[in-house]
XYZ file of C-alpha atoms in Angstrom:
773
model
C -65.144 -47.061 50.042
C -61.672 -47.570 47.553
C -59.581 -47.598 49.669
C -60.558 -50.842 51.073
C -61.602 -52.565 47.869
C -58.353 -51.451 46.321
C -56.561 -52.379 49.138
C -58.445 -55.866 49.008
C -58.766 -56.654 45.110
C -56.143 -56.979 42.343
C -55.706 -53.808 39.572
C -58.000 -55.882 36.991
C -60.420 -57.169 39.958
C -60.364 -52.626 41.031
C -60.717 -52.112 37.812
C -63.757 -53.758 37.361
C -65.848 -52.401 40.032
C -64.576 -49.028 39.141
C -66.558 -50.065 35.526
C -69.606 -51.443 37.445
C -70.051 -47.848 39.510
C -69.400 -45.803 36.190
C -71.882 -48.069 34.329
C -74.576 -47.599 37.494
C -73.896 -43.911 38.081
C -75.868 -43.693 34.568
C -77.750 -46.966 34.241
C -80.988 -45.702 35.403
C -80.721 -42.648 32.824
C -79.411 -45.161 30.073
C -82.380 -47.307 30.824
C -84.876 -44.507 30.309
C -83.026 -43.096 27.546
C -83.732 -46.458 26.076
C -87.483 -47.555 26.939
C -88.047 -43.233 25.728
C -86.596 -44.203 22.181
C -88.623 -47.295 22.026
C -91.855 -45.561 22.476
C -91.114 -42.819 20.031
C -90.049 -45.583 17.524
C -93.749 -47.049 18.228
C -95.135 -43.731 17.731
C -93.807 -42.910 14.728
C -95.265 -46.336 12.842
C -98.555 -46.386 15.452
C -101.116 -48.554 13.037
C -100.970 -49.774 10.102
C -99.754 -53.430 9.535
C -97.254 -55.265 11.819
C -99.182 -53.728 15.252
C -98.729 -56.497 17.487
C -95.019 -56.728 16.591
C -94.543 -53.492 17.708
C -96.431 -53.852 20.777
C -94.479 -56.972 21.489
C -91.079 -55.333 20.667
C -92.228 -52.464 22.696
C -92.772 -54.781 25.618
C -89.968 -56.456 25.359
C -87.477 -53.167 25.670
C -90.247 -51.795 28.075
C -89.034 -55.051 30.661
C -85.426 -54.652 29.530
C -84.907 -50.943 30.648
C -87.063 -51.898 33.773
C -84.912 -54.525 34.421
C -82.205 -52.708 34.052
C -83.082 -49.548 36.491
C -83.899 -52.078 39.481
C -80.345 -53.904 38.681
C -79.106 -50.716 39.184
C -80.945 -49.671 41.932
C -80.255 -52.559 44.031
C -76.301 -52.484 42.672
C -73.744 -51.925 46.147
C -70.936 -50.640 45.226
C -69.715 -50.456 48.684
C -69.058 -54.111 49.089
C -65.938 -55.744 49.603
C -67.384 -59.274 47.895
C -65.588 -60.113 44.381
C -68.082 -62.454 43.665
C -70.939 -60.065 43.683
C -68.686 -57.467 41.365
C -68.805 -60.869 39.086
C -72.353 -61.687 39.382
C -73.659 -57.893 38.545
C -71.417 -57.618 35.630
C -73.085 -60.657 34.574
C -76.459 -59.552 34.594
C -75.295 -55.821 33.227
C -73.645 -57.648 30.411
C -76.760 -59.463 29.356
C -79.379 -56.886 29.984
C -76.997 -54.660 27.543
C -76.647 -57.138 24.875
C -80.749 -57.697 25.287
C -81.283 -54.021 24.940
C -78.432 -54.719 21.593
C -80.216 -56.884 20.018
C -83.890 -55.335 20.844
C -82.854 -52.414 19.167
C -81.197 -54.177 16.266
C -84.565 -56.240 15.258
C -86.674 -53.849 16.140
C -84.728 -51.137 13.423
C -85.199 -54.060 10.753
C -88.561 -54.318 12.066
C -89.954 -50.986 11.846
C -87.921 -50.092 8.604
C -89.433 -52.803 6.835
C -93.021 -51.366 7.194
C -91.916 -47.740 7.347
C -92.113 -45.590 4.153
C -90.950 -42.060 3.135
C -90.486 -40.142 5.577
C -90.954 -42.845 8.279
C -87.206 -44.090 6.814
C -85.582 -40.296 7.725
C -87.297 -40.688 11.176
C -86.047 -43.909 12.126
C -82.397 -43.070 10.603
C -82.191 -40.202 12.630
C -83.321 -42.089 16.194
C -81.193 -44.895 15.201
C -78.012 -42.289 14.705
C -79.201 -41.034 18.267
C -79.777 -44.027 20.020
C -76.367 -45.356 18.802
C -73.981 -42.256 20.062
C -76.258 -42.272 23.025
C -75.553 -45.883 23.737
C -71.942 -45.340 23.121
C -71.621 -42.991 26.072
C -73.874 -44.885 28.399
C -72.400 -47.999 27.940
C -68.332 -46.728 27.650
C -67.754 -48.197 30.600
C -68.634 -51.639 29.653
C -67.062 -52.268 25.989
C -68.235 -55.239 25.618
C -71.567 -54.228 25.655
C -70.597 -51.493 23.150
C -69.249 -53.808 20.511
C -72.327 -55.649 20.870
C -74.439 -52.626 20.383
C -72.400 -51.716 17.286
C -72.757 -54.877 15.973
C -75.742 -55.514 16.466
C -77.000 -52.246 14.740
C -74.386 -52.806 11.806
C -75.943 -55.718 11.268
C -79.468 -54.258 11.601
C -78.282 -51.791 8.999
C -77.218 -54.385 6.498
C -80.725 -55.924 6.918
C -82.754 -52.969 6.487
C -80.765 -51.843 3.410
C -81.420 -55.641 2.061
C -85.380 -54.742 3.082
C -85.686 -51.959 1.413
C -83.770 -52.229 -1.929
C -84.301 -56.626 -2.343
C -80.704 -56.739 -2.626
C -77.644 -56.691 -1.377
C -76.155 -53.599 -2.107
C -72.221 -53.700 -1.917
C -71.772 -49.407 -1.057
C -74.000 -49.684 1.555
C -72.578 -53.143 3.112
C -69.350 -51.248 3.129
C -70.376 -47.920 4.275
C -71.852 -49.762 7.023
C -68.835 -51.777 8.064
C -66.589 -49.138 7.390
C -68.379 -47.291 9.927
C -68.779 -50.317 12.532
C -64.808 -50.524 12.159
C -64.419 -46.891 13.084
C -66.761 -47.583 15.998
C -65.278 -50.053 17.137
C -61.324 -48.717 16.766
C -62.934 -45.800 19.286
C -64.651 -48.523 21.327
C -60.979 -49.686 21.635
C -59.085 -46.165 22.128
C -61.936 -45.093 24.981
C -61.412 -48.433 26.897
C -57.405 -47.826 26.593
C -58.096 -44.371 28.108
C -60.353 -45.410 30.494
C -57.839 -47.584 31.329
C -55.203 -45.853 31.485
C -57.106 -42.986 33.539
C -58.156 -45.567 36.109
C -54.572 -46.773 36.618
C -53.353 -42.953 36.724
C -55.631 -42.582 39.410
C -54.336 -45.726 41.449
C -50.951 -44.749 41.524
C -51.788 -41.284 42.368
C -54.114 -42.770 45.378
C -51.065 -45.282 45.852
C -48.903 -42.466 46.546
C -51.497 -40.582 48.630
C -51.882 -43.951 50.472
C -48.025 -44.053 51.092
C -47.590 -40.365 51.858
C -49.960 -40.784 54.348
C -48.391 -43.776 55.759
C -45.495 -42.280 55.650
C -46.868 -38.799 57.637
C -48.812 -41.120 60.344
C -45.164 -42.698 60.471
C -43.403 -39.425 60.951
C -45.386 -37.947 63.328
C -45.224 -41.336 65.511
C -41.290 -41.862 64.861
C -40.084 -38.613 64.331
C -39.038 -34.984 66.630
C -41.242 -33.336 63.953
C -44.954 -32.633 63.726
C -47.052 -31.006 60.878
C -49.227 -28.314 61.624
C -51.982 -26.441 59.763
C -53.422 -23.067 59.802
C -56.562 -21.405 57.779
C -56.635 -18.219 56.478
C -57.180 -16.699 59.718
C -54.158 -18.060 61.199
C -56.123 -20.624 63.146
C -54.440 -24.438 63.985
C -57.015 -26.822 61.729
C -56.651 -30.818 61.845
C -54.310 -30.730 64.621
C -52.306 -33.806 65.049
C -51.871 -36.158 68.664
C -48.408 -35.598 68.033
C -48.836 -31.323 68.291
C -50.876 -31.762 71.348
C -48.263 -33.593 73.258
C -45.718 -31.350 72.733
C -47.611 -28.335 73.625
C -49.112 -30.140 76.852
C -53.152 -29.479 75.535
C -55.303 -31.341 73.859
C -55.673 -31.565 70.201
C -59.429 -30.244 70.088
C -58.933 -27.736 71.986
C -56.006 -26.572 69.640
C -58.698 -26.779 67.083
C -59.365 -22.931 65.673
C -57.232 -21.845 68.299
C -54.627 -19.109 66.787
C -50.866 -20.250 66.539
C -49.267 -17.412 67.699
C -50.892 -17.400 70.867
C -49.218 -20.638 71.615
C -45.997 -18.773 72.013
C -43.950 -16.412 74.581
C -44.120 -12.811 73.923
C -41.530 -11.278 72.232
C -39.863 -10.336 68.966
C -39.613 -13.935 67.414
C -43.634 -14.472 68.481
C -44.247 -10.657 66.692
C -41.781 -12.161 62.837
C -43.943 -15.762 62.981
C -47.077 -13.451 63.687
C -46.112 -11.237 60.731
C -45.430 -14.296 58.601
C -48.799 -15.961 58.569
C -50.527 -12.648 57.934
C -48.555 -11.881 54.864
C -48.934 -15.161 53.859
C -45.069 -15.316 53.575
C -43.175 -18.905 53.753
C -40.397 -19.428 56.273
C -37.651 -22.004 57.776
C -36.383 -22.574 60.978
C -38.214 -19.113 62.777
C -37.278 -20.747 66.587
C -40.037 -19.577 69.506
C -40.532 -20.014 72.677
C -43.689 -21.356 74.798
C -44.338 -22.351 78.300
C -45.281 -25.613 78.481
C -46.448 -27.154 82.468
C -43.813 -24.522 84.095
C -41.369 -25.227 81.761
C -39.395 -23.099 78.933
C -39.704 -25.186 75.792
C -38.240 -23.928 72.375
C -39.721 -24.695 68.734
C -38.498 -24.751 65.392
C -41.320 -23.434 63.042
C -41.410 -23.882 58.870
C -43.986 -23.049 56.898
C -44.950 -22.370 52.935
C -48.418 -21.404 51.585
C -50.999 -22.941 49.830
C -52.691 -21.930 46.719
C -55.684 -21.916 48.976
C -54.586 -19.097 51.280
C -53.506 -22.061 53.846
C -50.271 -22.276 55.873
C -48.735 -26.097 56.289
C -45.511 -26.321 58.037
C -43.580 -28.769 59.928
C -42.310 -27.952 63.562
C -39.490 -29.417 66.162
C -39.005 -29.010 69.754
C -35.217 -28.001 69.777
C -35.142 -27.425 73.191
C -32.611 -30.015 73.744
C -30.220 -29.149 71.343
C -30.404 -25.417 72.270
C -29.487 -26.278 75.293
C -26.797 -28.294 74.585
C -25.625 -25.495 72.067
C -25.394 -22.936 75.438
C -23.813 -25.734 77.566
C -21.464 -25.686 74.737
C -21.377 -22.287 74.774
C -20.994 -21.818 78.402
C -18.357 -24.741 78.494
C -16.369 -22.587 76.214
C -16.777 -19.140 77.853
C -16.513 -20.405 81.586
C -14.233 -22.161 83.868
C -15.512 -25.862 84.569
C -14.358 -26.089 87.800
C -14.984 -22.432 89.807
C -18.038 -21.178 87.236
C -16.718 -17.577 86.811
C -15.403 -16.567 83.353
C -12.399 -18.297 81.537
C -9.144 -16.887 79.811
C -10.935 -16.798 76.555
C -14.046 -14.931 77.903
C -12.052 -12.539 80.079
C -9.603 -11.463 76.884
C -12.665 -10.869 74.682
C -14.966 -8.590 77.407
C -11.626 -6.891 77.877
C -10.412 -6.667 74.158
C -14.194 -5.254 73.380
C -13.991 -2.852 76.619
C -10.652 -1.570 75.503
C -12.051 -0.966 72.110
C -14.933 0.827 72.706
C -15.116 4.459 72.418
C -17.064 5.722 75.271
C -17.150 3.553 78.714
C -19.507 4.475 82.050
C -16.759 5.474 84.686
C -13.204 4.437 85.040
C -12.159 1.271 84.158
C -9.138 -1.079 86.382
C -7.633 -4.476 86.238
C -6.738 -6.671 89.121
C -4.349 -9.690 89.210
C -4.564 -12.130 91.547
C -3.028 -15.774 92.876
C -3.526 -17.613 95.881
C -0.526 -17.653 98.848
C 0.572 -21.485 99.548
C -1.734 -22.674 97.393
C 0.759 -25.482 95.178
C 2.078 -26.377 98.891
C -2.126 -27.400 99.907
C -2.877 -28.708 96.632
C -0.002 -31.434 97.498
C -0.550 -31.563 100.797
C -4.155 -32.044 101.118
C -4.733 -33.339 97.616
C -6.080 -32.256 94.080
C -9.480 -32.682 95.422
C -8.689 -30.092 98.373
C -7.294 -27.725 95.784
C -10.213 -27.676 93.456
C -12.637 -26.904 96.161
C -10.232 -24.313 97.941
C -10.348 -22.536 94.319
C -14.408 -22.435 93.783
C -14.845 -21.009 97.531
C -11.841 -18.558 95.992
C -14.114 -17.859 93.347
C -16.956 -17.276 95.170
C -15.264 -14.952 97.724
C -14.045 -12.934 94.617
C -17.574 -12.710 93.245
C -18.692 -11.727 96.319
C -16.356 -8.669 96.541
C -17.296 -7.644 93.246
C -20.341 -5.614 92.013
C -22.393 -7.695 89.507
C -21.412 -5.588 86.764
C -17.955 -6.289 87.071
C -16.217 -9.441 85.401
C -14.880 -12.466 87.659
C -12.398 -15.109 85.955
C -10.006 -17.713 86.273
C -7.412 -17.516 84.347
C -5.820 -20.979 84.948
C -4.488 -22.963 88.136
C -4.759 -20.604 91.191
C -4.363 -17.214 89.211
C -7.416 -14.363 89.036
C -8.168 -11.802 87.133
C -11.123 -8.817 87.781
C -12.405 -6.628 85.463
C -13.643 -3.129 87.135
C -15.908 -1.251 85.707
C -17.802 2.059 86.084
C -15.050 3.194 88.769
C -15.596 6.746 89.762
C -12.572 7.421 91.218
C -8.972 5.388 90.843
C -9.245 4.788 94.252
C -12.421 2.603 94.226
C -9.794 -0.361 92.613
C -7.914 -0.180 95.641
C -10.737 -0.556 98.534
C -11.779 -3.313 96.111
C -8.355 -4.761 96.073
C -8.754 -4.144 99.922
C -11.804 -6.079 100.354
C -10.272 -8.909 98.491
C -7.424 -9.170 100.666
C -9.244 -9.136 103.971
C -12.182 -11.837 102.417
C -9.379 -14.094 101.241
C -7.248 -13.903 104.417
C -9.915 -15.636 106.217
C -9.800 -19.584 106.436
C -11.416 -21.735 104.415
C -12.717 -24.651 106.010
C -13.154 -27.867 103.998
C -13.838 -31.242 105.434
C -13.586 -29.331 108.938
C -9.682 -28.606 107.955
C -9.074 -24.955 108.154
C -6.650 -23.570 105.178
C -5.008 -20.325 105.110
C -4.233 -19.365 101.597
C -4.305 -15.654 101.053
C -3.698 -13.421 98.365
C -1.767 -10.854 96.852
C -3.362 -8.472 94.356
C -1.545 -6.183 91.449
C -3.625 -3.146 90.403
C -3.601 -1.863 86.592
C -5.596 1.292 86.113
C -6.968 1.930 81.826
C -5.232 4.969 81.540
C -6.903 7.909 78.551
C -6.082 6.964 75.119
C -3.163 9.284 74.323
C -2.587 10.298 70.524
C -5.848 8.075 69.518
C -3.648 5.244 70.948
C -5.855 2.696 73.776
C -4.466 0.628 76.133
C -3.708 -2.937 74.410
C -5.529 -6.124 76.612
C -1.919 -7.667 76.820
C 0.182 -4.428 77.686
C -2.770 -3.833 80.435
C -2.495 -7.693 81.866
C 1.129 -7.107 81.612
C 0.782 -4.313 84.138
C -1.498 -5.775 86.364
C 1.212 -8.683 86.593
C 4.154 -6.645 87.661
C 1.986 -4.733 89.928
C 1.457 -8.372 91.874
C 4.781 -9.179 91.306
C 5.652 -5.684 93.572
C 3.253 -6.593 95.673
C 4.503 -10.651 96.436
C 7.849 -8.434 97.178
C 5.993 -6.366 99.868
C 5.420 -9.692 101.620
C 3.112 -11.049 100.728
C -1.438 -10.728 101.846
C -1.343 -6.965 100.188
C -1.886 -4.973 97.205
C 0.320 -2.928 94.422
C -0.947 -0.529 92.044
C 1.595 -0.384 88.734
C 4.181 2.344 88.679
C 6.383 3.014 85.049
C 9.033 2.112 87.118
C 8.089 -1.207 87.020
C 8.344 -1.689 83.474
C 11.590 -0.484 83.877
C 12.618 -3.158 86.010
C 11.095 -5.582 84.802
C 12.584 -5.021 81.591
C 16.323 -5.001 83.342
C 15.372 -8.138 85.209
C 14.814 -9.514 81.713
C 17.979 -8.655 80.225
C 19.774 -9.956 83.582
C 17.928 -12.735 82.563
C 19.282 -12.403 79.245
C 22.787 -12.093 81.142
C 22.855 -14.796 82.877
C 22.692 -17.326 80.130
C 26.367 -16.440 79.059
C 27.521 -16.401 82.735
C 28.494 -19.356 83.251
C 30.132 -20.135 80.026
C 32.282 -16.863 80.573
C 33.051 -18.217 84.168
C 31.783 -14.806 85.595
C 30.678 -16.690 89.377
C 33.261 -17.196 92.155
C 32.550 -19.377 95.320
C 32.027 -17.627 98.567
C 31.887 -19.728 101.927
C 30.247 -19.091 105.367
C 31.789 -20.895 108.337
C 29.650 -23.499 110.458
C 30.889 -23.278 114.080
C 30.398 -25.958 116.619
C 29.178 -24.604 119.716
C 30.694 -27.155 121.958
C 34.055 -27.870 120.325
C 34.501 -24.099 119.903
C 35.469 -23.963 116.341
C 35.098 -23.818 112.295
C 33.892 -27.519 111.643
C 32.838 -26.644 108.125
C 31.536 -23.925 105.427
C 28.507 -23.513 103.644
C 29.279 -22.882 99.740
C 27.688 -19.375 98.357
C 27.612 -18.164 95.043
C 27.971 -14.903 93.993
C 27.837 -13.422 90.240
C 30.563 -10.931 89.513
C 28.982 -9.448 85.723
C 31.028 -7.259 84.106
C 27.665 -5.072 83.258
C 25.604 -5.557 86.890
C 29.075 -5.844 88.282
C 28.540 -8.379 92.268
C 24.913 -9.540 91.694
C 23.438 -11.409 94.735
C 21.367 -14.823 95.032
C 19.051 -13.200 95.856
C 18.852 -11.591 92.389
C 19.911 -14.066 90.050
C 19.037 -17.642 91.514
C 15.394 -17.453 90.772
C 16.001 -16.033 87.291
C 18.036 -19.382 87.062
C 15.035 -21.806 88.486
C 12.766 -19.678 86.067
C 14.929 -20.127 83.417
C 16.425 -23.723 84.444
C 19.744 -22.524 84.305
C 20.255 -23.619 87.900
C 20.677 -27.156 87.085
C 24.264 -26.110 84.935
C 24.883 -23.808 87.670
C 24.366 -26.092 90.386
C 26.959 -28.421 89.129
C 29.167 -26.012 88.207
C 28.845 -24.897 92.125
C 29.365 -29.028 93.198
C 32.344 -29.416 91.041
C 34.252 -26.576 92.269
C 33.177 -26.381 95.949
C 34.282 -29.951 96.037
C 37.676 -29.430 94.076
C 38.596 -26.271 96.477
C 36.686 -28.442 99.465
C 39.475 -30.942 98.633
C 42.404 -28.746 99.334
C 42.037 -26.823 102.790
C 44.351 -27.886 105.116
C 42.043 -28.693 108.157
C 39.823 -30.879 106.094
C 36.537 -29.174 107.398
C 32.939 -30.111 105.764
C 31.766 -28.301 102.719
C 27.879 -27.747 102.627
C 26.583 -27.567 99.189
C 22.787 -26.228 98.876
C 20.653 -28.006 96.135
C 17.557 -26.716 94.103
C 14.163 -28.776 93.343
C 15.079 -28.867 89.702
C 18.683 -29.957 90.838
C 16.768 -33.079 92.625
C 15.250 -33.904 89.087
C 17.825 -33.778 86.947
C 19.442 -37.606 85.849
C 22.842 -35.354 85.927
C 22.677 -34.719 89.275
C 24.139 -38.440 90.930
C 26.919 -38.427 88.200
C 28.088 -35.010 88.866
C 28.820 -35.332 92.715
C 30.024 -39.462 91.833
C 32.916 -37.751 89.267
C 33.877 -35.001 91.509
C 34.351 -37.186 94.401
C 36.474 -39.391 92.059
C 38.449 -36.783 90.623
C 39.646 -35.103 93.605
C 39.568 -37.750 96.491
C 38.043 -36.367 98.954
C 36.315 -37.983 101.605
C 32.590 -38.756 100.684
C 32.048 -38.163 104.621
C 33.018 -34.117 104.535
C 30.341 -33.414 101.778
C 27.083 -31.651 102.944
C 24.441 -31.595 100.652
C 21.305 -28.989 101.616
C 17.324 -29.530 101.073
C 14.747 -27.645 101.830
C 11.384 -29.249 102.608
C 9.442 -28.175 99.867
C 11.853 -30.428 97.532
C 10.735 -33.669 99.795
C 6.779 -32.238 98.477
C 6.977 -32.922 95.084
C 8.284 -36.229 93.747
C 8.851 -37.022 97.525
C 9.735 -40.484 96.796
C 11.750 -40.496 93.848
C 13.691 -37.592 96.171
C 13.921 -40.014 99.281
C 15.163 -43.049 96.952
C 18.067 -40.417 95.770
C 18.825 -39.159 99.488
C 19.328 -42.957 99.944
C 21.397 -43.187 97.430
C 23.973 -40.230 98.410
C 23.498 -42.024 102.068
C 25.023 -45.106 100.847
C 28.114 -43.194 99.557
C 28.877 -41.413 103.113
C 27.532 -38.077 101.973
C 25.512 -36.292 105.041
C 22.250 -35.150 104.025
C 20.811 -32.202 105.857
C 17.758 -30.137 106.103
C 17.585 -26.552 105.511
C 15.111 -24.207 106.884
C 13.296 -26.428 109.171
C 9.770 -25.121 110.526
C 9.261 -23.204 107.654
C 7.409 -25.435 105.489
C 4.669 -28.359 105.776
C 4.794 -31.933 107.380
C 8.169 -31.385 108.625
C 7.547 -34.348 111.528
C 6.687 -36.321 108.751
C 9.927 -35.975 106.604
C 11.628 -36.222 109.916
C 10.232 -39.590 109.983
C 10.104 -40.488 106.382
C 13.922 -40.024 106.009
C 16.954 -39.941 109.025
C 18.381 -36.685 108.287
C 22.025 -35.688 109.214
C 21.526 -32.266 110.691
C 18.456 -29.904 111.321
C 18.985 -26.108 110.555
C 16.800 -23.846 112.226
C 15.862 -21.078 110.004
C 16.879 -17.688 111.325
C 13.170 -16.231 111.950
C 13.122 -18.337 114.778
C 16.850 -17.067 116.224
C 16.147 -13.466 115.455
C 14.789 -12.097 118.801
C 15.598 -15.440 120.563
C 16.667 -13.849 124.042
C 12.821 -11.710 123.832
C 10.328 -13.809 122.148
C 9.300 -16.886 124.221
C 7.287 -18.414 121.457
C 10.426 -18.496 119.636
C 12.826 -19.891 122.443
C 10.085 -22.784 122.702
C 10.192 -23.981 119.484
C 14.261 -23.838 118.920
C 14.039 -25.978 122.774
C 11.830 -28.411 120.609
C 13.742 -28.635 117.946
C 16.589 -29.161 120.115
C 15.250 -31.477 121.647
C 13.486 -33.753 119.073
C 16.825 -33.662 117.119
C 18.710 -34.810 119.888
C 16.184 -37.675 120.267
C 16.211 -38.676 116.573
C 20.361 -38.574 117.416
C 20.595 -35.777 114.695
C 22.843 -32.615 115.050
C 21.213 -28.847 115.221
C 22.067 -25.225 113.309
C 21.032 -22.030 114.132
C 21.198 -19.846 111.184
C 21.283 -15.997 111.264
C 23.072 -15.471 114.981
C 24.591 -12.260 114.831
C 24.695 -11.319 118.853
C 26.740 -13.082 121.513
C 23.726 -13.052 123.847
C 21.930 -15.513 120.846
C 24.737 -17.541 120.826
C 25.188 -17.969 125.088
C 20.881 -18.712 124.845
C 21.493 -21.677 122.196
C 24.423 -22.908 123.871
C 22.544 -23.660 127.132
C 19.975 -25.393 125.012
C 22.172 -27.536 123.498
C 22.447 -26.705 119.988
C 25.467 -28.210 118.165
C 26.221 -25.908 115.610
C 25.707 -22.417 114.967
C 25.952 -19.958 111.511
C 26.093 -16.126 111.338
C 27.638 -12.918 111.220
C 28.946 -13.324 114.751
C 31.456 -15.799 113.709
C 31.741 -14.297 109.678
C 30.222 -13.047 106.926
C 31.035 -15.031 103.822
C 34.623 -15.046 102.523
C 36.435 -16.220 99.462
C 38.764 -18.637 98.671
C 41.931 -16.180 99.453
C 40.180 -14.921 102.556
C 40.194 -18.982 103.456
C 43.993 -18.330 104.093
C 44.867 -15.115 105.126
C 44.998 -16.257 108.445
C 41.967 -15.115 110.090
C 39.485 -17.314 112.792
C 36.461 -18.436 112.195
C 35.270 -18.158 115.864
C 33.158 -16.392 118.364
C 36.538 -14.312 119.346
C 37.206 -13.254 115.897
C 36.751 -9.251 116.831
C 40.100 -9.377 118.577
C 41.902 -10.380 115.090
C 40.638 -7.554 113.542
C 42.889 -5.122 116.680
C 46.114 -6.821 115.554
C 49.262 -5.145 114.012
C 50.211 -6.664 110.656
C 46.691 -8.798 110.007
C 45.071 -7.549 106.311
C 42.228 -6.332 108.272
C 44.718 -3.961 110.310
C 45.764 -3.232 106.626
C 42.668 -2.135 105.742
C 41.633 -0.067 108.950
C 44.807 2.172 108.218
C 43.982 2.619 104.439
C 40.378 3.621 105.741
């Protein structure tokens, strides 16, 4: 009712409607009271003089009262026609003034004829009429003022009629009383307005809040809910029904907790509702159309015992948090645990006072993964890692943890083992699973793996195995497995730590070996099969350590490459080899091996150039040997570097041909001068037909491309005869000579297939050594 009028009318007009409504609510009773008062007044003076005037006055008062009753009865407070209210106000004020004037005239008339006790009764009646009228007419302060003025004038007239003169005291008393009543009417009018404005502002605030709540429910992700004393839903909004997948009418009267899935969160909600305890951000789950959703509920208690709250669907946020948590603890490529989760789990397991069964840690990586990744691309490499992870997960039990630590490195935490041998069984199963070819895009790829095993030892003196120590032990075991030939496993043993410490010390001593001039060069002859003479020497390096003695290249070269010292060592080898070769009387060629790190060094080309200029050696006498693997990394840059060497007149040889990938592609991309056949194909060349076929194919290919060939590892005369028959250009191996130092190059010994005769000649160094023995 008031909402429409408040929205359409101004503040003053709306105040008018409220006043008229308040008057109308008590108008009939006010008219009846006035009529009853008029009747009693006539009864007091019934008979005597002025009877006709009394009846005329009573008829007038009854007529005004009836008109007031009829006006109030027909009053329509709900209309929004403002002109109607203005018209009704005129009628009400007019009838009120008529009633006021009527009472003023009546009191004067009756006071003139009254005697004795009648005057007393009229005074009491006048006071009552004034009091009642002020109460009934308070919604219309104008009528109240007219009524008071009429009664004041009537009082003065009565005083004059009775005393037959104007009594100043009586007039002042009546005037003072009138002024007090006028002030009361004004104060009451202000209070009425203030109350109205307060109610209006409160209504406007409530309406604004209601609008905001509706907008909140329509626009926000939250919605409001309310339960009664029995924790049943009441006043269910459409947003609630939409979120729960149910009709709001069906939710009315239903217990709130029945919407949610059974569990601790639901039980906690039921308890809070039962004891009427406020709560915030209580997360509960429910099933909506077959999907699990999560709501966050908050609520407060009201004085009437009901609870009002807010609900929010937090499913997306929860899923996002779970996704972030998964990303923080899992490898995004393979979906298995990452290094962080593995480390946390391993630390937790090792710190646990009691475990069910034995524990073991497996550490492994994929063999040849880098070559596959570089050859077939990172996309293929990623799919290979994904498939490898699946095989690893399928090789262990569900309670074991498989993690990718980075690159192609994986770790597996085995738990609940009944016997240490069980870890070996799992390692064997993993090796067999990874040994099967991986089929990616119809391409069969062989990766294989090696596995290092570290067992968790029982605590000694209360000290438990540290996670880093266990990982290091598994890593050392993996290193031992690779040393056994890959595709196998090895268990950690204490001596591996001792060997690792020795390796670390060896690496530390290697850093000062170059500065202390602890390296020497040795040379292995390159024998020309057709010319039957040595035409060059391959440079080899030896480390004469004052601590370790003679250290062979197989031990310190990998250390030098891992530490980056291979660049400085390689520069030392290049300078000294070219310097010593420049003094050879027969002008043989000198072959120098290059490492991948050397090829990437900006100092390589200047070092060779400076050595040539310093010694004056013919660049054609220098032969640089590289491997296929070197061309797999930064191939364009490396090929460009090889062309720079070719422009200088330096010869280029491809070492260990046939043991890498895409060899034919490299032969096509760069015209090598020489191809070196790996000794693995030469070792049983007289017996194995497959080795013969490979060597024969390489020889024919090299001849067609205008390249010479070198067979490495020739140790028997029978090998030489077979290779000579197939047209091999050069050979290298112990049949001709072991690697010799610079002094042995000039002691007169022959470096050919008849060298054994030289050792039996009297007077030679070899003969002296034989006699001393």
